[in-house]
């Protein structure tokens, strides 16, 4: 039997790494919903809907029907990459600039409704691992396995900082840490679908856990449900 696996948690807790590993191992579809919110944010930036730290919510809502988000498979890495209106934008959506606007944009109910509907369609056949903030609570409330990931803010910022440096971005650790803290604050306090642990989710704190051990723990939880 194929199941649905929902992985939620704070920013940079390694959700996507473990979700990808699980999907590869189980031969399931993997969907990074954060990438979808990031692609909408990139669209808003490119259309000039963001300036001086504010975004034009009404115009964004009016343009939502022009935004098409899809995924493509990178032929070299085999990874799913996000497309905005047919253009592979994976390399543009992980910047600190996109990270600093994505959470305010993810508070807009019309944006959420559009993306949640698409996410639910992608999971209709089960056999899916999806990561985000509201997967176990809103997108797939009946998922057979729900994981809620946490780690200390400092550890998470360190991981994100290393990732950005590896990509060649010119960033400073304090800016990354404040972005992580700020996003968590917006994500947990927004009115629509705030980040909360679903009552039936299993919480995993990986501040000090080896990622390989964590993968095996979660894989076993999945196997127990298949
Ligand atoms: O997962 P990632 O850190 O790339 O997500 C970027 C942002 O997108 C989050 O900080 C959150 O504001 C938003 N998001 C969301 N709901 C999801 C996935 C992401 O609100 N399911």
PDB file of N, CA, C and O in Angstrom, residues 125-184:
ATOM      1  N   UNK A 125      -3.047  10.359  -5.540  1.00  0.00           N
ATOM      2  CA  UNK A 125      -2.783   8.915  -5.675  1.00  0.00           C
ATOM      3  C   UNK A 125      -1.938   8.362  -4.533  1.00  0.00           C
ATOM      4  O   UNK A 125      -1.478   7.223  -4.600  1.00  0.00           O
ATOM      5  N   UNK A 126      -1.653   9.169  -3.525  1.00  0.00           N
ATOM      6  CA  UNK A 126      -0.727   8.800  -2.424  1.00  0.00           C
ATOM      7  C   UNK A 126       0.667   8.516  -2.989  1.00  0.00           C
ATOM      8  O   UNK A 126       0.977   8.928  -4.087  1.00  0.00           O
ATOM      9  N   UNK A 127       1.517   7.794  -2.231  1.00  0.00           N
ATOM     10  CA  UNK A 127       2.869   7.554  -2.733  1.00  0.00           C
ATOM     11  C   UNK A 127       3.618   8.873  -2.869  1.00  0.00           C
ATOM     12  O   UNK A 127       4.306   9.120  -3.851  1.00  0.00           O
ATOM     13  N   UNK A 128       3.474   9.724  -1.848  1.00  0.00           N
ATOM     14  CA  UNK A 128       4.054  11.068  -1.935  1.00  0.00           C
ATOM     15  C   UNK A 128       4.679  11.460  -0.594  1.00  0.00           C
ATOM     16  O   UNK A 128       4.166  11.097   0.466  1.00  0.00           O
ATOM     17  N   UNK A 129       5.806  12.164  -0.688  1.00  0.00           N
ATOM     18  CA  UNK A 129       6.416  12.760   0.499  1.00  0.00           C
ATOM     19  C   UNK A 129       6.401  14.259   0.246  1.00  0.00           C
ATOM     20  O   UNK A 129       6.949  14.727  -0.755  1.00  0.00           O
ATOM     21  N   UNK A 130       5.728  15.005   1.107  1.00  0.00           N
ATOM     22  CA  UNK A 130       5.628  16.453   0.895  1.00  0.00           C
ATOM     23  C   UNK A 130       6.149  17.158   2.132  1.00  0.00           C
ATOM     24  O   UNK A 130       5.838  16.769   3.246  1.00  0.00           O
ATOM     25  N   UNK A 131       6.961  18.195   1.932  1.00  0.00           N
ATOM     26  CA  UNK A 131       7.420  18.936   3.105  1.00  0.00           C
ATOM     27  C   UNK A 131       7.002  20.394   3.028  1.00  0.00           C
ATOM     28  O   UNK A 131       6.799  20.937   1.946  1.00  0.00           O
ATOM     29  N   UNK A 132       6.803  20.976   4.211  1.00  0.00           N
ATOM     30  CA  UNK A 132       6.349  22.367   4.273  1.00  0.00           C
ATOM     31  C   UNK A 132       6.058  22.802   5.692  1.00  0.00           C
ATOM     32  O   UNK A 132       6.805  22.465   6.626  1.00  0.00           O
ATOM     33  N   UNK A 133       4.973  23.565   5.840  1.00  0.00           N
ATOM     34  CA  UNK A 133       4.609  24.082   7.166  1.00  0.00           C
ATOM     35  C   UNK A 133       3.208  23.653   7.594  1.00  0.00           C
ATOM     36  O   UNK A 133       2.877  23.671   8.770  1.00  0.00           O
ATOM     37  N   UNK A 134       2.371  23.314   6.603  1.00  0.00           N
ATOM     38  CA  UNK A 134       0.956  23.021   6.884  1.00  0.00           C
ATOM     39  C   UNK A 134       0.533  21.707   6.246  1.00  0.00           C
ATOM     40  O   UNK A 134      -0.634  21.508   5.949  1.00  0.00           O
ATOM     41  N   UNK A 135       1.487  20.825   5.987  1.00  0.00           N
ATOM     42  CA  UNK A 135       1.143  19.609   5.225  1.00  0.00           C
ATOM     43  C   UNK A 135       0.300  18.654   6.089  1.00  0.00           C
ATOM     44  O   UNK A 135      -0.741  18.172   5.642  1.00  0.00           O
ATOM     45  N   UNK A 136       0.748  18.422   7.314  1.00  0.00           N
ATOM     46  CA  UNK A 136      -0.003  17.499   8.173  1.00  0.00           C
ATOM     47  C   UNK A 136      -1.269  18.107   8.763  1.00  0.00           C
ATOM     48  O   UNK A 136      -2.153  17.389   9.220  1.00  0.00           O
ATOM     49  N   UNK A 137      -1.354  19.428   8.750  1.00  0.00           N
ATOM     50  CA  UNK A 137      -2.529  20.081   9.360  1.00  0.00           C
ATOM     51  C   UNK A 137      -3.592  20.460   8.326  1.00  0.00           C
ATOM     52  O   UNK A 137      -4.780  20.345   8.594  1.00  0.00           O
ATOM     53  N   UNK A 138      -3.154  20.923   7.141  1.00  0.00           N
ATOM     54  CA  UNK A 138      -4.107  21.474   6.168  1.00  0.00           C
ATOM     55  C   UNK A 138      -4.128  20.693   4.848  1.00  0.00           C
ATOM     56  O   UNK A 138      -5.198  20.341   4.353  1.00  0.00           O
ATOM     57  N   UNK A 139      -2.944  20.433   4.291  1.00  0.00           N
ATOM     58  CA  UNK A 139      -2.905  19.827   2.943  1.00  0.00           C
ATOM     59  C   UNK A 139      -3.351  18.359   3.008  1.00  0.00           C
ATOM     60  O   UNK A 139      -4.251  17.948   2.279  1.00  0.00           O
ATOM     61  N   UNK A 140      -2.723  17.596   3.903  1.00  0.00           N
ATOM     62  CA  UNK A 140      -3.088  16.169   4.048  1.00  0.00           C
ATOM     63  C   UNK A 140      -3.349  15.847   5.521  1.00  0.00           C
ATOM     64  O   UNK A 140      -2.535  15.176   6.170  1.00  0.00           O
ATOM     65  N   UNK A 141      -4.487  16.303   6.055  1.00  0.00           N
ATOM     66  CA  UNK A 141      -4.739  16.055   7.481  1.00  0.00           C
ATOM     67  C   UNK A 141      -4.892  14.572   7.830  1.00  0.00           C
ATOM     68  O   UNK A 141      -4.779  14.201   8.994  1.00  0.00           O
ATOM     69  N   UNK A 142      -5.101  13.725   6.795  1.00  0.00           N
ATOM     70  CA  UNK A 142      -5.249  12.291   7.090  1.00  0.00           C
ATOM     71  C   UNK A 142      -3.999  11.492   6.677  1.00  0.00           C
ATOM     72  O   UNK A 142      -4.072  10.267   6.549  1.00  0.00           O
ATOM     73  N   UNK A 143      -2.882  12.184   6.479  1.00  0.00           N
ATOM     74  CA  UNK A 143      -1.634  11.487   6.094  1.00  0.00           C
ATOM     75  C   UNK A 143      -1.324  10.378   7.100  1.00  0.00           C
ATOM     76  O   UNK A 143      -1.503  10.561   8.311  1.00  0.00           O
ATOM     77  N   UNK A 144      -0.843   9.244   6.580  1.00  0.00           N
ATOM     78  CA  UNK A 144      -0.552   8.098   7.455  1.00  0.00           C
ATOM     79  C   UNK A 144       0.654   8.361   8.351  1.00  0.00           C
ATOM     80  O   UNK A 144       0.751   7.828   9.447  1.00  0.00           O
ATOM     81  N   UNK A 145       1.609   9.161   7.856  1.00  0.00           N
ATOM     82  CA  UNK A 145       2.785   9.481   8.682  1.00  0.00           C
ATOM     83  C   UNK A 145       3.013  10.992   8.659  1.00  0.00           C
ATOM     84  O   UNK A 145       3.123  11.596   7.589  1.00  0.00           O
ATOM     85  N   UNK A 146       3.062  11.581   9.856  1.00  0.00           N
ATOM     86  CA  UNK A 146       3.338  13.014   9.970  1.00  0.00           C
ATOM     87  C   UNK A 146       4.556  13.206  10.870  1.00  0.00           C
ATOM     88  O   UNK A 146       4.594  12.673  11.975  1.00  0.00           O
ATOM     89  N   UNK A 147       5.504  13.954  10.359  1.00  0.00           N
ATOM     90  CA  UNK A 147       6.720  14.239  11.117  1.00  0.00           C
ATOM     91  C   UNK A 147       6.781  15.747  11.335  1.00  0.00           C
ATOM     92  O   UNK A 147       6.475  16.527  10.423  1.00  0.00           O
ATOM     93  N   UNK A 148       7.168  16.156  12.529  1.00  0.00           N
ATOM     94  CA  UNK A 148       7.337  17.580  12.819  1.00  0.00           C
ATOM     95  C   UNK A 148       8.782  17.776  13.266  1.00  0.00           C
ATOM     96  O   UNK A 148       9.207  17.258  14.303  1.00  0.00           O
ATOM     97  N   UNK A 149       9.565  18.516  12.455  1.00  0.00           N
ATOM     98  CA  UNK A 149      10.996  18.635  12.727  1.00  0.00           C
ATOM     99  C   UNK A 149      11.374  19.963  13.376  1.00  0.00           C
ATOM    100  O   UNK A 149      10.920  21.027  12.961  1.00  0.00           O
ATOM    101  N   UNK A 150      12.232  19.862  14.385  1.00  0.00           N
ATOM    102  CA  UNK A 150      12.729  21.069  15.046  1.00  0.00           C
ATOM    103  C   UNK A 150      14.242  20.931  15.248  1.00  0.00           C
ATOM    104  O   UNK A 150      14.790  19.832  15.159  1.00  0.00           O
ATOM    105  N   UNK A 151      14.872  22.062  15.531  1.00  0.00           N
ATOM    106  CA  UNK A 151      16.287  22.099  15.919  1.00  0.00           C
ATOM    107  C   UNK A 151      16.506  23.516  16.444  1.00  0.00           C
ATOM    108  O   UNK A 151      15.681  24.401  16.190  1.00  0.00           O
ATOM    109  N   UNK A 152      17.580  23.745  17.154  1.00  0.00           N
ATOM    110  CA  UNK A 152      17.806  25.089  17.694  1.00  0.00           C
ATOM    111  C   UNK A 152      17.984  26.079  16.545  1.00  0.00           C
ATOM    112  O   UNK A 152      18.463  25.713  15.459  1.00  0.00           O
ATOM    113  N   UNK A 153      17.593  27.335  16.780  1.00  0.00           N
ATOM    114  CA  UNK A 153      17.694  28.354  15.725  1.00  0.00           C
ATOM    115  C   UNK A 153      19.143  28.528  15.282  1.00  0.00           C
ATOM    116  O   UNK A 153      19.421  28.694  14.089  1.00  0.00           O
ATOM    117  N   UNK A 154      20.081  28.464  16.223  1.00  0.00           N
ATOM    118  CA  UNK A 154      21.504  28.668  15.882  1.00  0.00           C
ATOM    119  C   UNK A 154      22.008  27.549  14.967  1.00  0.00           C
ATOM    120  O   UNK A 154      22.711  27.805  14.002  1.00  0.00           O
ATOM    121  N   UNK A 155      21.630  26.329  15.290  1.00  0.00           N
ATOM    122  CA  UNK A 155      22.061  25.190  14.471  1.00  0.00           C
ATOM    123  C   UNK A 155      21.464  25.309  13.062  1.00  0.00           C
ATOM    124  O   UNK A 155      22.132  25.071  12.051  1.00  0.00           O
ATOM    125  N   UNK A 156      20.205  25.701  13.000  1.00  0.00           N
ATOM    126  CA  UNK A 156      19.535  25.816  11.695  1.00  0.00           C
ATOM    127  C   UNK A 156      20.175  26.923  10.862  1.00  0.00           C
ATOM    128  O   UNK A 156      20.374  26.776   9.651  1.00  0.00           O
ATOM    129  N   UNK A 157      20.476  28.058  11.533  1.00  0.00           N
ATOM    130  CA  UNK A 157      21.101  29.175  10.803  1.00  0.00           C
ATOM    131  C   UNK A 157      22.477  28.758  10.299  1.00  0.00           C
ATOM    132  O   UNK A 157      22.873  29.115   9.186  1.00  0.00           O
ATOM    133  N   UNK A 158      23.200  27.976  11.115  1.00  0.00           N
ATOM    134  CA  UNK A 158      24.526  27.515  10.712  1.00  0.00           C
ATOM    135  C   UNK A 158      24.417  26.663   9.432  1.00  0.00           C
ATOM    136  O   UNK A 158      25.165  26.850   8.481  1.00  0.00           O
ATOM    137  N   UNK A 159      23.421  25.766   9.417  1.00  0.00           N
ATOM    138  CA  UNK A 159      23.239  24.901   8.237  1.00  0.00           C
ATOM    139  C   UNK A 159      22.890  25.727   7.001  1.00  0.00           C
ATOM    140  O   UNK A 159      23.429  25.517   5.926  1.00  0.00           O
ATOM    141  N   UNK A 160      21.961  26.679   7.158  1.00  0.00           N
ATOM    142  CA  UNK A 160      21.542  27.493   6.011  1.00  0.00           C
ATOM    143  C   UNK A 160      22.714  28.350   5.521  1.00  0.00           C
ATOM    144  O   UNK A 160      22.934  28.500   4.322  1.00  0.00           O
ATOM    145  N   UNK A 161      23.469  28.911   6.484  1.00  0.00           N
ATOM    146  CA  UNK A 161      24.627  29.745   6.139  1.00  0.00           C
ATOM    147  C   UNK A 161      25.631  28.922   5.310  1.00  0.00           C
ATOM    148  O   UNK A 161      26.089  29.368   4.246  1.00  0.00           O
ATOM    149  N   UNK A 162      25.938  27.714   5.777  1.00  0.00           N
ATOM    150  CA  UNK A 162      26.891  26.865   5.052  1.00  0.00           C
ATOM    151  C   UNK A 162      26.399  26.552   3.640  1.00  0.00           C
ATOM    152  O   UNK A 162      27.166  26.554   2.683  1.00  0.00           O
ATOM    153  N   UNK A 163      25.086  26.309   3.526  1.00  0.00           N
ATOM    154  CA  UNK A 163      24.497  26.015   2.215  1.00  0.00           C
ATOM    155  C   UNK A 163      24.688  27.195   1.257  1.00  0.00           C
ATOM    156  O   UNK A 163      25.081  27.021   0.108  1.00  0.00           O
ATOM    157  N   UNK A 164      24.404  28.399   1.768  1.00  0.00           N
ATOM    158  CA  UNK A 164      24.503  29.598   0.929  1.00  0.00           C
ATOM    159  C   UNK A 164      25.957  29.867   0.536  1.00  0.00           C
ATOM    160  O   UNK A 164      26.247  30.212  -0.609  1.00  0.00           O
ATOM    161  N   UNK A 165      26.879  29.686   1.497  1.00  0.00           N
ATOM    162  CA  UNK A 165      28.296  29.898   1.211  1.00  0.00           C
ATOM    163  C   UNK A 165      28.771  28.896   0.151  1.00  0.00           C
ATOM    164  O   UNK A 165      29.477  29.249  -0.790  1.00  0.00           O
ATOM    165  N   UNK A 166      28.315  27.652   0.303  1.00  0.00           N
ATOM    166  CA  UNK A 166      28.682  26.625  -0.679  1.00  0.00           C
ATOM    167  C   UNK A 166      28.240  26.990  -2.093  1.00  0.00           C
ATOM    168  O   UNK A 166      28.900  26.692  -3.069  1.00  0.00           O
ATOM    169  N   UNK A 167      27.067  27.660  -2.164  1.00  0.00           N
ATOM    170  CA  UNK A 167      26.570  28.089  -3.478  1.00  0.00           C
ATOM    171  C   UNK A 167      27.325  29.286  -4.024  1.00  0.00           C
ATOM    172  O   UNK A 167      27.083  29.734  -5.138  1.00  0.00           O
ATOM    173  N   UNK A 168      28.158  29.880  -3.152  1.00  0.00           N
ATOM    174  CA  UNK A 168      28.931  31.042  -3.582  1.00  0.00           C
ATOM    175  C   UNK A 168      28.260  32.369  -3.243  1.00  0.00           C
ATOM    176  O   UNK A 168      28.692  33.424  -3.719  1.00  0.00           O
ATOM    177  N   UNK A 169      27.202  32.343  -2.413  1.00  0.00           N
ATOM    178  CA  UNK A 169      26.534  33.597  -2.045  1.00  0.00           C
ATOM    179  C   UNK A 169      27.347  34.341  -0.989  1.00  0.00           C
ATOM    180  O   UNK A 169      27.987  33.737  -0.141  1.00  0.00           O
ATOM    181  N   UNK A 170      27.302  35.661  -1.072  1.00  0.00           N
ATOM    182  CA  UNK A 170      28.022  36.495  -0.119  1.00  0.00           C
ATOM    183  C   UNK A 170      27.052  36.839   1.021  1.00  0.00           C
ATOM    184  O   UNK A 170      26.232  37.744   0.899  1.00  0.00           O
ATOM    185  N   UNK A 171      27.097  36.069   2.107  1.00  0.00           N
ATOM    186  CA  UNK A 171      26.125  36.278   3.195  1.00  0.00           C
ATOM    187  C   UNK A 171      26.842  36.367   4.534  1.00  0.00           C
ATOM    188  O   UNK A 171      27.975  35.926   4.660  1.00  0.00           O
ATOM    189  N   UNK A 172      26.155  36.930   5.520  1.00  0.00           N
ATOM    190  CA  UNK A 172      26.750  36.869   6.847  1.00  0.00           C
ATOM    191  C   UNK A 172      25.831  36.122   7.808  1.00  0.00           C
ATOM    192  O   UNK A 172      24.613  36.134   7.680  1.00  0.00           O
ATOM    193  N   UNK A 173      26.455  35.418   8.743  1.00  0.00           N
ATOM    194  CA  UNK A 173      25.729  34.488   9.616  1.00  0.00           C
ATOM    195  C   UNK A 173      24.597  35.185  10.381  1.00  0.00           C
ATOM    196  O   UNK A 173      23.490  34.642  10.479  1.00  0.00           O
ATOM    197  N   UNK A 174      24.871  36.400  10.888  1.00  0.00           N
ATOM    198  CA  UNK A 174      23.834  37.080  11.685  1.00  0.00           C
ATOM    199  C   UNK A 174      22.589  37.383  10.859  1.00  0.00           C
ATOM    200  O   UNK A 174      21.466  37.292  11.352  1.00  0.00           O
ATOM    201  N   UNK A 175      22.815  37.740   9.568  1.00  0.00           N
ATOM    202  CA  UNK A 175      21.653  38.019   8.699  1.00  0.00           C
ATOM    203  C   UNK A 175      20.856  36.738   8.462  1.00  0.00           C
ATOM    204  O   UNK A 175      19.620  36.756   8.436  1.00  0.00           O
ATOM    205  N   UNK A 176      21.554  35.619   8.321  1.00  0.00           N
ATOM    206  CA  UNK A 176      20.869  34.339   8.095  1.00  0.00           C
ATOM    207  C   UNK A 176      20.094  33.958   9.361  1.00  0.00           C
ATOM    208  O   UNK A 176      18.925  33.557   9.300  1.00  0.00           O
ATOM    209  N   UNK A 177      20.738  34.128  10.525  1.00  0.00           N
ATOM    210  CA  UNK A 177      20.060  33.792  11.786  1.00  0.00           C
ATOM    211  C   UNK A 177      18.809  34.650  11.965  1.00  0.00           C
ATOM    212  O   UNK A 177      17.732  34.140  12.293  1.00  0.00           O
ATOM    213  N   UNK A 178      18.923  35.960  11.701  1.00  0.00           N
ATOM    214  CA  UNK A 178      17.716  36.778  11.918  1.00  0.00           C
ATOM    215  C   UNK A 178      16.629  36.440  10.908  1.00  0.00           C
ATOM    216  O   UNK A 178      15.444  36.477  11.245  1.00  0.00           O
ATOM    217  N   UNK A 179      17.010  36.034   9.694  1.00  0.00           N
ATOM    218  CA  UNK A 179      15.988  35.615   8.718  1.00  0.00           C
ATOM    219  C   UNK A 179      15.269  34.348   9.189  1.00  0.00           C
ATOM    220  O   UNK A 179      14.041  34.244   9.104  1.00  0.00           O
ATOM    221  N   UNK A 180      16.022  33.397   9.716  1.00  0.00           N
ATOM    222  CA  UNK A 180      15.433  32.140  10.197  1.00  0.00           C
ATOM    223  C   UNK A 180      14.445  32.434  11.343  1.00  0.00           C
ATOM    224  O   UNK A 180      13.309  31.947  11.357  1.00  0.00           O
ATOM    225  N   UNK A 181      14.866  33.290  12.272  1.00  0.00           N
ATOM    226  CA  UNK A 181      14.028  33.617  13.441  1.00  0.00           C
ATOM    227  C   UNK A 181      12.776  34.389  12.994  1.00  0.00           C
ATOM    228  O   UNK A 181      11.652  34.106  13.433  1.00  0.00           O
ATOM    229  N   UNK A 182      12.974  35.333  12.083  1.00  0.00           N
ATOM    230  CA  UNK A 182      11.871  36.158  11.585  1.00  0.00           C
ATOM    231  C   UNK A 182      10.844  35.288  10.830  1.00  0.00           C
ATOM    232  O   UNK A 182       9.635  35.421  11.023  1.00  0.00           O
ATOM    233  N   UNK A 183      11.346  34.379   9.981  1.00  0.00           N
ATOM    234  CA  UNK A 183      10.421  33.520   9.227  1.00  0.00           C
ATOM    235  C   UNK A 183       9.628  32.612  10.161  1.00  0.00           C
ATOM    236  O   UNK A 183       8.420  32.447   9.998  1.00  0.00           O
ATOM    237  N   UNK A 184      10.314  32.060  11.168  1.00  0.00           N
ATOM    238  CA  UNK A 184       9.599  31.199  12.128  1.00  0.00           C
ATOM    239  C   UNK A 184       8.503  31.993  12.826  1.00  0.00           C
ATOM    240  O   UNK A 184       7.407  31.491  13.060  1.00  0.00           O
TER     241      UNK A 184
END
